[in-house]
Amino acid sequence: MPCISFTGHLRRYLPVATVEVAGDTVGAALSALFEREPRLRGYVLDDQGEIRRHVAIFVGGERRALAHPVKPEDHIYVLQALSGG
Amino acid sequence: MSDRILAGTRKGLFDLRRRAGGWDVEKVHFLGDPVTAVLNDAGTLHAALDLGHFGVKLWASRDDGASWEERPAPLYPPQPEGAEEPYPWKLKTVWTIEPGLVPGVLWAGTIPGGLFRSADDGRSWELVRELWDHPGRKKWMGGGAEQPGLHSVSVDPRNPARIAIGVSTGGVWHTEDGGRSWELGAKGMYAEYMPPENRYDEIAQDAHRIARCAAAPDHLWCQHHNGVFRSEDGGRTWTEVTSMQPSKFGFAVAVHPRDPKTAWFVPAVKDETRVPVDGKLVVARTRDGGATVEVMREGLPQRHAYDLVWRHALDVDATGERLAMGSTSGGVWISEDSGESWRELPARLPPVSCLRFA
């Protein structure tokens, strides 16, 4: 299963750790995690269900969208974009 | 008199108390996080945080700040596909949280302009669609911020269904039925920054802040972008106060809770620079409905002071004697004689965005 890690900044607010979750896209993997930790959704996604403007998601060394496919061996990094200041 | 002030700042929520030795910081909550709105309502403390990267979060405490629980922030509904919208339906800031004067009811004013209502003490929120869907809403513009901001929710204590709201920039709006229908009502205000033909356009008015007299609720005051206005008919029509000193620009206004003719302002040089006139921080007070204005400076910095007091950072307590204000430079001043003299809090806070007696 893909693995998800979070910026240490987010761990100030939520008890998030690196976890394995089922999902064949970035969005599906995140959705599976939101079921376990409902508060997390509002920290990563905005009102319209899009990745927050100042959050960046990386897979395979590139910034990715929610629809990006992930393989079981992939590692998804949820980071703060430097645009947030 | 109130012996407690809650100050929301760029770097946390500061709980200030008056003890035998005077005012001081009692406790700091959310250190490092921007706090944009704060309220103590019926024993519950509410704080709105803007986490930047991670969005707006609301926290509440039912034990006076000993512990906090996160509660859902207002969420805009799905934005219709293809509809022409001036800005996305996404919450940027909770700019004010106000008690609805009905048990459990709270109002939240936001950027980009949505008004949200909670009927369960902030455990859930619903966008007031009747205002959001009003054709006039799409004509709102940004003021100091990029997108419009709903900063004032003024509930009539005689009838909590009667509410006036203020928008930067979108004028003053009124409901008589708890939010089911809305009317624009900013007659008499004028906008110097608009072309001559739009000068009296009520929707173009940048009402910076609106405050109501609790004991005489038809009396409202407004610090507007280009002047001070007052209303004696619940905010439907407005008259300019032309006696303002030392300038007519500012953000904040506080109204005496019992005397509708007494109000306080913190004037500044207008929008080009937004600093106190001549680098001297002063408070302007009228006690005769605006016929005359006194400028008070005792205890306030009078040399190279560049403190600006934002629209939510001036408050008066229930007695009308005690006032407090916080500035963009982190200064907090408290007056215990109706604004005539001020004492500085013995601490420099982060920039103060909001402050109120609790």
PDB file of C-alpha atoms in Angstrom, chain A residues 7 9-10 12-14 39 42-44 46-48 50-55 79-85, chain B residues 30-33 49 51-57 59 70 74-79 89-92 116 146:
ATOM      1  CA  THR A   7       5.154  17.953   7.317  1.00  0.00           C
ATOM      2  CA  HIS A   9       4.398  21.610  10.959  1.00  0.00           C
ATOM      3  CA  LEU A  10       1.094  19.751  10.691  1.00  0.00           C
ATOM      4  CA  ARG A  12       1.664  20.686  15.776  1.00  0.00           C
ATOM      5  CA  TYR A  13      -2.077  20.461  15.257  1.00  0.00           C
ATOM      6  CA  LEU A  14      -2.906  16.832  14.562  1.00  0.00           C
ATOM      7  CA  ARG A  39     -10.153  16.638  11.228  1.00  0.00           C
ATOM      8  CA  GLY A  42      -9.831  20.525   6.531  1.00  0.00           C
ATOM      9  CA  TYR A  43      -6.090  20.949   6.996  1.00  0.00           C
ATOM     10  CA  VAL A  44      -5.222  19.480   3.576  1.00  0.00           C
ATOM     11  CA  ASP A  46     -10.235  23.541   1.073  1.00  0.00           C
ATOM     12  CA  ASP A  47     -13.997  24.191   0.946  1.00  0.00           C
ATOM     13  CA  GLN A  48     -14.178  22.929  -2.642  1.00  0.00           C
ATOM     14  CA  GLU A  50      -9.134  21.008  -3.676  1.00  0.00           C
ATOM     15  CA  ILE A  51      -5.617  20.879  -2.243  1.00  0.00           C
ATOM     16  CA  ARG A  52      -5.133  23.987  -0.143  1.00  0.00           C
ATOM     17  CA  ARG A  53      -3.280  26.726  -1.964  1.00  0.00           C
ATOM     18  CA  HIS A  54      -0.372  26.591   0.439  1.00  0.00           C
ATOM     19  CA  VAL A  55      -0.181  22.817   0.769  1.00  0.00           C
ATOM     20  CA  LEU A  79       4.062  19.343   2.793  1.00  0.00           C
ATOM     21  CA  GLN A  80       3.593  23.053   3.345  1.00  0.00           C
ATOM     22  CA  ALA A  81       4.201  25.064   0.203  1.00  0.00           C
ATOM     23  CA  LEU A  82       6.686  27.864   0.680  1.00  0.00           C
ATOM     24  CA  SER A  83       4.071  30.171  -0.841  1.00  0.00           C
ATOM     25  CA  GLY A  84       2.429  30.196   2.576  1.00  0.00           C
ATOM     26  CA  GLY A  85       5.257  32.268   4.023  1.00  0.00           C
TER      27      GLY A  85
ATOM     28  CA  PHE B  30      -2.175  29.272  20.527  1.00  0.00           C
ATOM     29  CA  LEU B  31       1.260  30.918  20.652  1.00  0.00           C
ATOM     30  CA  GLY B  32       2.548  31.309  17.123  1.00  0.00           C
ATOM     31  CA  ASP B  33      -0.832  31.120  15.381  1.00  0.00           C
ATOM     32  CA  LEU B  49      -7.295  30.945  13.878  1.00  0.00           C
ATOM     33  CA  LEU B  51      -3.175  28.873  10.057  1.00  0.00           C
ATOM     34  CA  GLY B  52      -2.050  30.068   6.651  1.00  0.00           C
ATOM     35  CA  HIS B  53      -1.005  26.774   5.109  1.00  0.00           C
ATOM     36  CA  PHE B  54      -3.777  24.775   6.736  1.00  0.00           C
ATOM     37  CA  GLY B  55      -6.674  27.219   6.649  1.00  0.00           C
ATOM     38  CA  VAL B  56      -9.107  28.631   9.162  1.00  0.00           C
ATOM     39  CA  LYS B  57      -9.731  26.728  12.390  1.00  0.00           C
ATOM     40  CA  TRP B  59     -11.469  26.457  18.766  1.00  0.00           C
ATOM     41  CA  GLU B  70     -11.398  22.228  17.829  1.00  0.00           C
ATOM     42  CA  PRO B  74     -17.532  27.392   8.418  1.00  0.00           C
ATOM     43  CA  LEU B  75     -17.356  25.791   4.980  1.00  0.00           C
ATOM     44  CA  TYR B  76     -18.601  27.332   1.755  1.00  0.00           C
ATOM     45  CA  PRO B  77     -20.883  24.997  -0.202  1.00  0.00           C
ATOM     46  CA  PRO B  78     -19.797  23.548  -3.565  1.00  0.00           C
ATOM     47  CA  GLN B  79     -19.331  26.327  -6.108  1.00  0.00           C
ATOM     48  CA  TRP B  89     -16.189  30.046  -2.692  1.00  0.00           C
ATOM     49  CA  LYS B  90     -13.420  29.371  -0.204  1.00  0.00           C
ATOM     50  CA  LEU B  91     -13.091  30.602   3.344  1.00  0.00           C
ATOM     51  CA  LYS B  92     -10.088  32.869   3.808  1.00  0.00           C
ATOM     52  CA  PHE B 116     -22.516  32.023   8.571  1.00  0.00           C
ATOM     53  CA  GLU B 146      -8.074  41.283  -1.902  1.00  0.00           C
TER      54      GLU B 146
END
